[in-house]
mmCIF file of C-alpha atoms in Angstrom:
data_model
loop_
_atom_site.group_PDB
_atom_site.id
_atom_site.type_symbol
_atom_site.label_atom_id
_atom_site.label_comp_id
_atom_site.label_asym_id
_atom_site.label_seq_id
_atom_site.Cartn_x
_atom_site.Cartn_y
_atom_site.Cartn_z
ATOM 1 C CA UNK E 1 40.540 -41.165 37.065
ATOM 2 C CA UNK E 2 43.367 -42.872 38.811
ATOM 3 C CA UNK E 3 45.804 -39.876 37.933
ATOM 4 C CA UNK E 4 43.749 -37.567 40.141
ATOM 5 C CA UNK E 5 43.282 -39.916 42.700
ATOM 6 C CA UNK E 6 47.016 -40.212 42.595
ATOM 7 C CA UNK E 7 47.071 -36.597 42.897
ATOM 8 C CA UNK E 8 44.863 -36.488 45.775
ATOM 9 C CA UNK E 9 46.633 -38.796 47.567
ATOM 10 C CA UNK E 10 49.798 -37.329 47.628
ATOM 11 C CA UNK E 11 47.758 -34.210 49.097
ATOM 12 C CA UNK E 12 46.851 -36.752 51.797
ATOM 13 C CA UNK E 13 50.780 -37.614 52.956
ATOM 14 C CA UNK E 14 50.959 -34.050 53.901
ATOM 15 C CA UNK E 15 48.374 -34.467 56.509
ATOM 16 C CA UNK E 16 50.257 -37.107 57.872
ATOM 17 C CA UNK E 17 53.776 -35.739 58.333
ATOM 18 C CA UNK E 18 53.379 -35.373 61.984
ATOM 19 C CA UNK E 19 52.313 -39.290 62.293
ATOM 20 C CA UNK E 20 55.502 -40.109 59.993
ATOM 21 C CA UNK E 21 57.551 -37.883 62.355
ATOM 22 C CA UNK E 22 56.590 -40.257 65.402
ATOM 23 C CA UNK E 23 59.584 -42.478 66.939
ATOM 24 C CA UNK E 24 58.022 -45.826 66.859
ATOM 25 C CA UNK E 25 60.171 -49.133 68.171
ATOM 26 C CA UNK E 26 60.836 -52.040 66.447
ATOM 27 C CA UNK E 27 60.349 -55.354 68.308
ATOM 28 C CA UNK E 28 62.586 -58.400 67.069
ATOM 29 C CA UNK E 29 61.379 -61.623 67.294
ATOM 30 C CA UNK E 30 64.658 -63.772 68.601
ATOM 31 C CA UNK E 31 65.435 -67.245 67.452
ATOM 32 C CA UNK E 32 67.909 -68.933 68.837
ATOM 33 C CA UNK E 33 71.060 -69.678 66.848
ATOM 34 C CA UNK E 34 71.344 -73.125 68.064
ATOM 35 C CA UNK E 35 67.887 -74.532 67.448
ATOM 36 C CA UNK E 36 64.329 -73.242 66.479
ATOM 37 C CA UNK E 37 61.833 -74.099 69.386
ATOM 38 C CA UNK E 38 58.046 -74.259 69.280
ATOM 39 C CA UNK E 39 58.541 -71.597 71.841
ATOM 40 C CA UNK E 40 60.165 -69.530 69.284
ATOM 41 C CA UNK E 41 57.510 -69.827 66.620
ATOM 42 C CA UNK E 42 54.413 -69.497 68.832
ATOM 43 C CA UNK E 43 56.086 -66.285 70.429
ATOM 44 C CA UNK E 44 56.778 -64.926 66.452
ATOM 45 C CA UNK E 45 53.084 -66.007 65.541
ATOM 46 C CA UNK E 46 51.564 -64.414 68.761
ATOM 47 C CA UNK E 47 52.986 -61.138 69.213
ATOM 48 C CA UNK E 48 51.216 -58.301 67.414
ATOM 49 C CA UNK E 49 53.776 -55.484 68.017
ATOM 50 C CA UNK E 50 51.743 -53.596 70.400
ATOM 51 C CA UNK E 51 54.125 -51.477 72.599
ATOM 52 C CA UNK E 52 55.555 -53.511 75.334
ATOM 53 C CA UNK E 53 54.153 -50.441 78.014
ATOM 54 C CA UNK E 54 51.102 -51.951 77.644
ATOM 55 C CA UNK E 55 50.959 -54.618 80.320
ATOM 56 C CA UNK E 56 47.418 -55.573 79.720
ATOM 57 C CA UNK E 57 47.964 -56.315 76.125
ATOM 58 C CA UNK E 58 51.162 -58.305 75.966
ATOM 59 C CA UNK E 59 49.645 -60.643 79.187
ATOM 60 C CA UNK E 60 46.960 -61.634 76.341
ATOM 61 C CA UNK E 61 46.779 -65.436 75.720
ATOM 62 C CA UNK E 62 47.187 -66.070 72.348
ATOM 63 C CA UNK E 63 44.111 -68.212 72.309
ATOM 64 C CA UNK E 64 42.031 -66.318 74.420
ATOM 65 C CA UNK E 65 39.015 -63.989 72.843
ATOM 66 C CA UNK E 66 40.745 -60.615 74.399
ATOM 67 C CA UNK E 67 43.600 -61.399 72.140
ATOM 68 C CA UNK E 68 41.978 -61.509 68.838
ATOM 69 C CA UNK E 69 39.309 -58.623 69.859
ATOM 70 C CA UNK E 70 41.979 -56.011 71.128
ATOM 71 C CA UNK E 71 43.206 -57.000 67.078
ATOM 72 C CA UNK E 72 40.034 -55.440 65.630
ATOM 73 C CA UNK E 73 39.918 -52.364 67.835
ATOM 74 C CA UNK E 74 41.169 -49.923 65.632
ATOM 75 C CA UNK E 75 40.563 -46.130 64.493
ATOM 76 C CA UNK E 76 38.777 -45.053 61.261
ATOM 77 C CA UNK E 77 41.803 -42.595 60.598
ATOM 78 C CA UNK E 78 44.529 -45.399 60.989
ATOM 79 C CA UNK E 79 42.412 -47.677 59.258
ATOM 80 C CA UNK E 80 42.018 -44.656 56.540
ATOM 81 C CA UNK E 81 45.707 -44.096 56.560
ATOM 82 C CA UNK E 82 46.850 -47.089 56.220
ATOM 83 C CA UNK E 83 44.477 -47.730 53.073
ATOM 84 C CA UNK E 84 46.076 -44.553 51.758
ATOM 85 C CA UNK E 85 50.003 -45.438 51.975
ATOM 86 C CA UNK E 86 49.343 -48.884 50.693
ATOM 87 C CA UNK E 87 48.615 -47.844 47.475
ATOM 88 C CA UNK E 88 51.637 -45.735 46.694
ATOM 89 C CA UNK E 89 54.910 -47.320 46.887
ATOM 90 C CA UNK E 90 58.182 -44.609 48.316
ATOM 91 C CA UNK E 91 61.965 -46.026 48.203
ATOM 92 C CA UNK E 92 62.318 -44.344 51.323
ATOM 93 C CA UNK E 93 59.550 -45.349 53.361
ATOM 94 C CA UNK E 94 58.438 -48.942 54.853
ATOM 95 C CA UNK E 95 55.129 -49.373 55.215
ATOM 96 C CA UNK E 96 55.413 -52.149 57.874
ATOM 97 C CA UNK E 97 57.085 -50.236 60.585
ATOM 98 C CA UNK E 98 55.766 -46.189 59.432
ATOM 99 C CA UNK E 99 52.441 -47.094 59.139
ATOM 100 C CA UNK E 100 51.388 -51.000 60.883
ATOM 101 C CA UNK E 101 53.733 -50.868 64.127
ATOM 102 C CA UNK E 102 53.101 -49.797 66.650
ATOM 103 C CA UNK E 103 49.725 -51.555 66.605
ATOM 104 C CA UNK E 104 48.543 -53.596 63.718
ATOM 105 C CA UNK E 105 44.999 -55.011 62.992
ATOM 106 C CA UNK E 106 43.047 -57.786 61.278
ATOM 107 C CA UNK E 107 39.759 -55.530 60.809
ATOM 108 C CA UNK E 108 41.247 -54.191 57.787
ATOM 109 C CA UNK E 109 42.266 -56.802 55.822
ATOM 110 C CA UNK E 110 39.042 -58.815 56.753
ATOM 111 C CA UNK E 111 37.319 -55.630 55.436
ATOM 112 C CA UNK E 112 39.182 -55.214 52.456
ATOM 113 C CA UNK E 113 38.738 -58.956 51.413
ATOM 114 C CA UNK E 114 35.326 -58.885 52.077
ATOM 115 C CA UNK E 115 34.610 -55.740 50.070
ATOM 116 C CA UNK E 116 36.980 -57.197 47.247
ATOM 117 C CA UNK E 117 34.610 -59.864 46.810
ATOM 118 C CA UNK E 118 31.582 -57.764 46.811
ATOM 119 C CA UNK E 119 33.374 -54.783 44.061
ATOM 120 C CA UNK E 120 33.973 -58.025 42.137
ATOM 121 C CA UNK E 121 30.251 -59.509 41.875
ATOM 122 C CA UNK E 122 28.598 -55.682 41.471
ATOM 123 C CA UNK E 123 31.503 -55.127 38.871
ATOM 124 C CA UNK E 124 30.344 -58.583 36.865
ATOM 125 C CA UNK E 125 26.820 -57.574 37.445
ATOM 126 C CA UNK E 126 27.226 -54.266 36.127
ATOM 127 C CA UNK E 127 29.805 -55.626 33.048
ATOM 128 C CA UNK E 128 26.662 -57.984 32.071
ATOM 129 C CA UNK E 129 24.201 -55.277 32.309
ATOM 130 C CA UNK E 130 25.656 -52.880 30.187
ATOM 131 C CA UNK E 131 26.822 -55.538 27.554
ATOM 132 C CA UNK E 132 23.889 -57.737 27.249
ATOM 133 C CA UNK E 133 20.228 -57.532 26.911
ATOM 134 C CA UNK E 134 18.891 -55.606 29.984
ATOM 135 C CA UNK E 135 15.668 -56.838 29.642
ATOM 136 C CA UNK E 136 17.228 -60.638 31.107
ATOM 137 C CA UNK E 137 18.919 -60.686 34.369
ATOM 138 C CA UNK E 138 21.293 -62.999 34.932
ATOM 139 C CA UNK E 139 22.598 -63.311 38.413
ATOM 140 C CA UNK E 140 26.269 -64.849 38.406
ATOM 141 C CA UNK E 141 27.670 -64.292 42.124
ATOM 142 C CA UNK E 142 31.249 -66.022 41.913
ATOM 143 C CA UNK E 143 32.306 -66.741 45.726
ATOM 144 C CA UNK E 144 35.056 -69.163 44.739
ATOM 145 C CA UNK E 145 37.509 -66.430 44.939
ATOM 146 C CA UNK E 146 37.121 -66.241 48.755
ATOM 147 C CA UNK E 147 39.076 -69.147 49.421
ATOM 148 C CA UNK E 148 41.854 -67.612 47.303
ATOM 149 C CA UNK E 149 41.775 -64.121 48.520
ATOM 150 C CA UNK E 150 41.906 -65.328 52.249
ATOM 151 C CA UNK E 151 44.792 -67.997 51.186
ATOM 152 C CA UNK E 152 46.749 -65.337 49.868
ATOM 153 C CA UNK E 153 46.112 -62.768 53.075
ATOM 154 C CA UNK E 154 45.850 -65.552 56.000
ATOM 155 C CA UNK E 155 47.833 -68.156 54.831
ATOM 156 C CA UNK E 156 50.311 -67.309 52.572
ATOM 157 C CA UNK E 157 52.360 -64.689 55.569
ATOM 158 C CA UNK E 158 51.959 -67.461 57.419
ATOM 159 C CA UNK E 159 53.903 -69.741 55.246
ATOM 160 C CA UNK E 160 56.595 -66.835 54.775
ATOM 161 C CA UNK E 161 57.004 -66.420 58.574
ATOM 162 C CA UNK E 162 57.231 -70.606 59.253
ATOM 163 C CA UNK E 163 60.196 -70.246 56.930
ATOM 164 C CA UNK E 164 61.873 -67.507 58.430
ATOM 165 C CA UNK E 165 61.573 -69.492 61.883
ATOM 166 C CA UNK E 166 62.937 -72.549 60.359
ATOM 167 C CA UNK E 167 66.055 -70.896 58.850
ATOM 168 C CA UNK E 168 66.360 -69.037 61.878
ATOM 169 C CA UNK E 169 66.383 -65.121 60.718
ATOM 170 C CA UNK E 170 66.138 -62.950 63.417
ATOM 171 C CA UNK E 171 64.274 -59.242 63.455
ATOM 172 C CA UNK E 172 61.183 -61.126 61.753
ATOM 173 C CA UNK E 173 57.563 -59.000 61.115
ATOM 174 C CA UNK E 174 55.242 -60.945 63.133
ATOM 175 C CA UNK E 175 52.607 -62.399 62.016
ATOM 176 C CA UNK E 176 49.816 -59.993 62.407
ATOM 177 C CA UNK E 177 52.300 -57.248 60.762
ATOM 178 C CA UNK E 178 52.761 -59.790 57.737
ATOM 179 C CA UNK E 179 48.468 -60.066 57.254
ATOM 180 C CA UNK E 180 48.270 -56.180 57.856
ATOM 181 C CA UNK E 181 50.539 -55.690 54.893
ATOM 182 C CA UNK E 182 49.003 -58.833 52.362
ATOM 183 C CA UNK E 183 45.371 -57.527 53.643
ATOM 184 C CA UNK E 184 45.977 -53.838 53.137
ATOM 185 C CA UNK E 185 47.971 -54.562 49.747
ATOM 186 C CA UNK E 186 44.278 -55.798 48.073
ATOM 187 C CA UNK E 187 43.510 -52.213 48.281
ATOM 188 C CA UNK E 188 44.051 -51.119 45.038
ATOM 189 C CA UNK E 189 42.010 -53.806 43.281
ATOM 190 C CA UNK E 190 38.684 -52.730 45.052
ATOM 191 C CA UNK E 191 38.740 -49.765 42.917
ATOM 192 C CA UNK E 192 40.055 -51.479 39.533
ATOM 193 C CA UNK E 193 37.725 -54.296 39.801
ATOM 194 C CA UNK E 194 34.502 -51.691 39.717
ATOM 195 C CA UNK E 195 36.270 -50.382 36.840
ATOM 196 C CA UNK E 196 36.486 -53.998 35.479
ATOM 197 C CA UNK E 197 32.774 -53.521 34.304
ATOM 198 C CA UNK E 198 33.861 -51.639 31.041
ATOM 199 C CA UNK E 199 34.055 -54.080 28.534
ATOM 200 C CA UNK E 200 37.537 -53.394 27.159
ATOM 201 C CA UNK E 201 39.759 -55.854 27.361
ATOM 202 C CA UNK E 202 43.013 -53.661 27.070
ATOM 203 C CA UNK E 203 41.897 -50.905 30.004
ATOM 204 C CA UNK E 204 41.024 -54.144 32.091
ATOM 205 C CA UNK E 205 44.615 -55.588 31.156
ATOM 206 C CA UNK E 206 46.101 -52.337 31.571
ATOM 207 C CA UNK E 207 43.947 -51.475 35.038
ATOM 208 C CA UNK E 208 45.179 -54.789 36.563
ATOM 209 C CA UNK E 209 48.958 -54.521 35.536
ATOM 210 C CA UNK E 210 48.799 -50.846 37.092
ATOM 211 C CA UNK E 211 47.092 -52.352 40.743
ATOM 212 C CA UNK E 212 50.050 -54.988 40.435
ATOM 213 C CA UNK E 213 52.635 -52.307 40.340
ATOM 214 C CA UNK E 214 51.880 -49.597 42.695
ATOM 215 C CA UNK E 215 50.583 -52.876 45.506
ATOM 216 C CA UNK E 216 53.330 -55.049 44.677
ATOM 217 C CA UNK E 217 55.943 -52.670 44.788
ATOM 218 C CA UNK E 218 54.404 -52.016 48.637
ATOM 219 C CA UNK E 219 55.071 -55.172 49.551
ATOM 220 C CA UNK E 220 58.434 -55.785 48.038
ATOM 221 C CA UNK E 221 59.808 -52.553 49.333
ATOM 222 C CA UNK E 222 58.416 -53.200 53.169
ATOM 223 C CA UNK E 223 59.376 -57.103 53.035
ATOM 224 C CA UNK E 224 62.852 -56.670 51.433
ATOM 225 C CA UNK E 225 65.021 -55.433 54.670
ATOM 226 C CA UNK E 226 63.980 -58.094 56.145
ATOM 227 C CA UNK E 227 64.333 -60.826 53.616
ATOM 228 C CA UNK E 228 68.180 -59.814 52.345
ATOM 229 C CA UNK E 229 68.953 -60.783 56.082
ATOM 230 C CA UNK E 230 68.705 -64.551 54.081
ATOM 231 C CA UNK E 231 71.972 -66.059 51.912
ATOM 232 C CA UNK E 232 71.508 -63.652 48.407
ATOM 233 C CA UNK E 233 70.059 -66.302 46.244
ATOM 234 C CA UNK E 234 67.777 -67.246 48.843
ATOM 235 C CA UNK E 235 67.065 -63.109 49.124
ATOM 236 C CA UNK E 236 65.789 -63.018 45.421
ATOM 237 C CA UNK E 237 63.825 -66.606 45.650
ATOM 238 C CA UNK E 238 61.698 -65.222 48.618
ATOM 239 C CA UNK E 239 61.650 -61.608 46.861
ATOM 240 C CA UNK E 240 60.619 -63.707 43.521
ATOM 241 C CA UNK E 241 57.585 -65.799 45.185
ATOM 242 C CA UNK E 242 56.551 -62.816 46.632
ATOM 243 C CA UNK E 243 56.147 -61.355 43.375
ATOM 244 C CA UNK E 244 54.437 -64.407 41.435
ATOM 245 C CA UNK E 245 51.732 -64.633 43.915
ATOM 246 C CA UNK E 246 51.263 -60.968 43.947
ATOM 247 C CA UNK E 247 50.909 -61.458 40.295
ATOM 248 C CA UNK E 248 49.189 -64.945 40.998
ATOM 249 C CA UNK E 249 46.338 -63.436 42.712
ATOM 250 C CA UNK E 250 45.838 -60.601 40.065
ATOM 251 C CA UNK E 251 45.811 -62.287 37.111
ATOM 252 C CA UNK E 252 43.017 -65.212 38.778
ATOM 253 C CA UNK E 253 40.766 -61.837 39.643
ATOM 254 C CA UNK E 254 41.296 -60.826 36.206
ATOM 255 C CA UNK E 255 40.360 -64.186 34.492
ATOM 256 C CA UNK E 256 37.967 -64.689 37.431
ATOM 257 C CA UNK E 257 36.037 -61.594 35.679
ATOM 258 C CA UNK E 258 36.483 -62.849 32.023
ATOM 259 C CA UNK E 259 35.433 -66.645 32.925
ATOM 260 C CA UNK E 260 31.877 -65.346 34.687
ATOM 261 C CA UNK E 261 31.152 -62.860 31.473
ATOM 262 C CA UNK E 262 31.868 -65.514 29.281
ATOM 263 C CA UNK E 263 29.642 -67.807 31.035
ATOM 264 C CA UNK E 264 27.047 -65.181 30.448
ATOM 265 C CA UNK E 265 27.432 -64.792 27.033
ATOM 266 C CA UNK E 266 27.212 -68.401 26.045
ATOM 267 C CA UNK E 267 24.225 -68.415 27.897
ATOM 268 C CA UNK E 268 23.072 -65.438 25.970
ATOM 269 C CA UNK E 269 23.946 -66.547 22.629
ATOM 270 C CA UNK E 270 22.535 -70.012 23.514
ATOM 271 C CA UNK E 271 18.870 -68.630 24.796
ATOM 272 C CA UNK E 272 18.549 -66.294 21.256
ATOM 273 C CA UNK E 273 19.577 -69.583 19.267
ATOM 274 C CA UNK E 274 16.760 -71.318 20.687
#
């Protein structure tokens, strides 16, 4: 299944040459050398690397309304595209500045963490049915993970860019561009968690390991020129936590799924015995 989705996909990145051929700018976020201001970090945190042309979007307030709604007005194709490239990782190609700049967005990876919860409660649903008794029905809707899938997208960039501030790197992602690519990375596991409901251990195992790859790889490929601008141990510390949440937040999904079916079960096994 996921080999001729592969294959499909790569029909897809000939559609988009012309959009890969585009000249888009890249907008550095200065910190002084001297000393990191509060100035500093709310210009890194507010900018959204729209195209500095565009008077009426840079003059946005980064508290106002207009700000956060001009976030979420984005196209079906882009949103489409950038779904698409996020799944397959190229040496060549960063998916930050080819395919979030010019203009990056929050719809998507509030979409795609929404949905993510949703493919995960259909897939236990559907796991349960076709395992158990389908006579019973058991309704086990698991919303814990949302504080842990919006950690990881929300939060977690922001940690990355407060430390970039404070050891003063210049040509930072802004925030925005750092939740694009965390959001967007989740892609793959909407998919693999549906496929989740097969009771097989191994595939699931297998399924999760393969989402952790081709995502993971993403990230670490569009994060690294950025991130060996640090000292080279600190380069491969911020390249390793990257990893181990990455990792982190695939493994809880996957245990996520085994701890609600086994919950089930007992509860099966428990109601014959009786």
């Amino acid at each position: 299944l996921f080999t001729v989705f592969l294959v499909i996909h790569i029909g897809f990145l000939n559609l988009f040459n012309m959009a890969n051929d585009l000249s888009f700018q890249e907008f550095p976020v200065h910190v002084d050398d001297t000393s990191g201001s509060m100035n500093d970090l709310e210009t890194a945190i507010s900018m959204n690397g729209t195209n500095p042309s565009n008077d009426n979007t840079n003059k946005q307030s980064f508290w106002s309304v207009e700000y956060y709604q001009q976030l979420f007005d984005v196209d079906t194709d882009k949103v489409i595209h950038r779904l698409l490239y996020s799944m397959v990782p190229r040496l060549n190609s960063n998916y930050v500045t080819q395919n979030i700049r010019p203009n990056p967005d929050l719809y998507g990876p509030f979409w795609i963490s929404l949905t993510l919860l949703f493919t995960t409660a259909v897939s236990n649903q559907l796991g349960n049915l076709f395992a158990f008794d389908v006579n019973r029905t058991h309704h086990v809707v698991n919303f814990r993970m949302t504080g842990v899938i919006f950690f990881y997208v929300f939060m977690f960039p922001l940690l990355l860019l407060i430390f970039s501030w404070w050891r003063k790197v210049t040509d930072m992602y802004t925030l925005v561009e750092v939740i694009c690519a965390y959001g967007y990375s989740l892609t793959i596991y909407i998919p693999i968690t549906l496929l989740w409901a097969i009771h097989i251990d191994w595939l699931r195992w297998i399924l999760a390991f393969f989402g952790l790859f081709l995502s993971g790889s993403v990230l670490v490929i569009s994060l690294w020129p950025v991130v060996r601008k640090y000292k080279y141990f600190m380069s491969l510390g911020i390249t390793g936590s990257v990893i181990i949440m990455h990792t982190l937040i695939t493994v809880i999904l996957k245990v996520q799924k085994l701890a609600v079916s086994g919950s089930v079960e007992r509860e099966l096994l428990m109601g014959n015995f009786l």
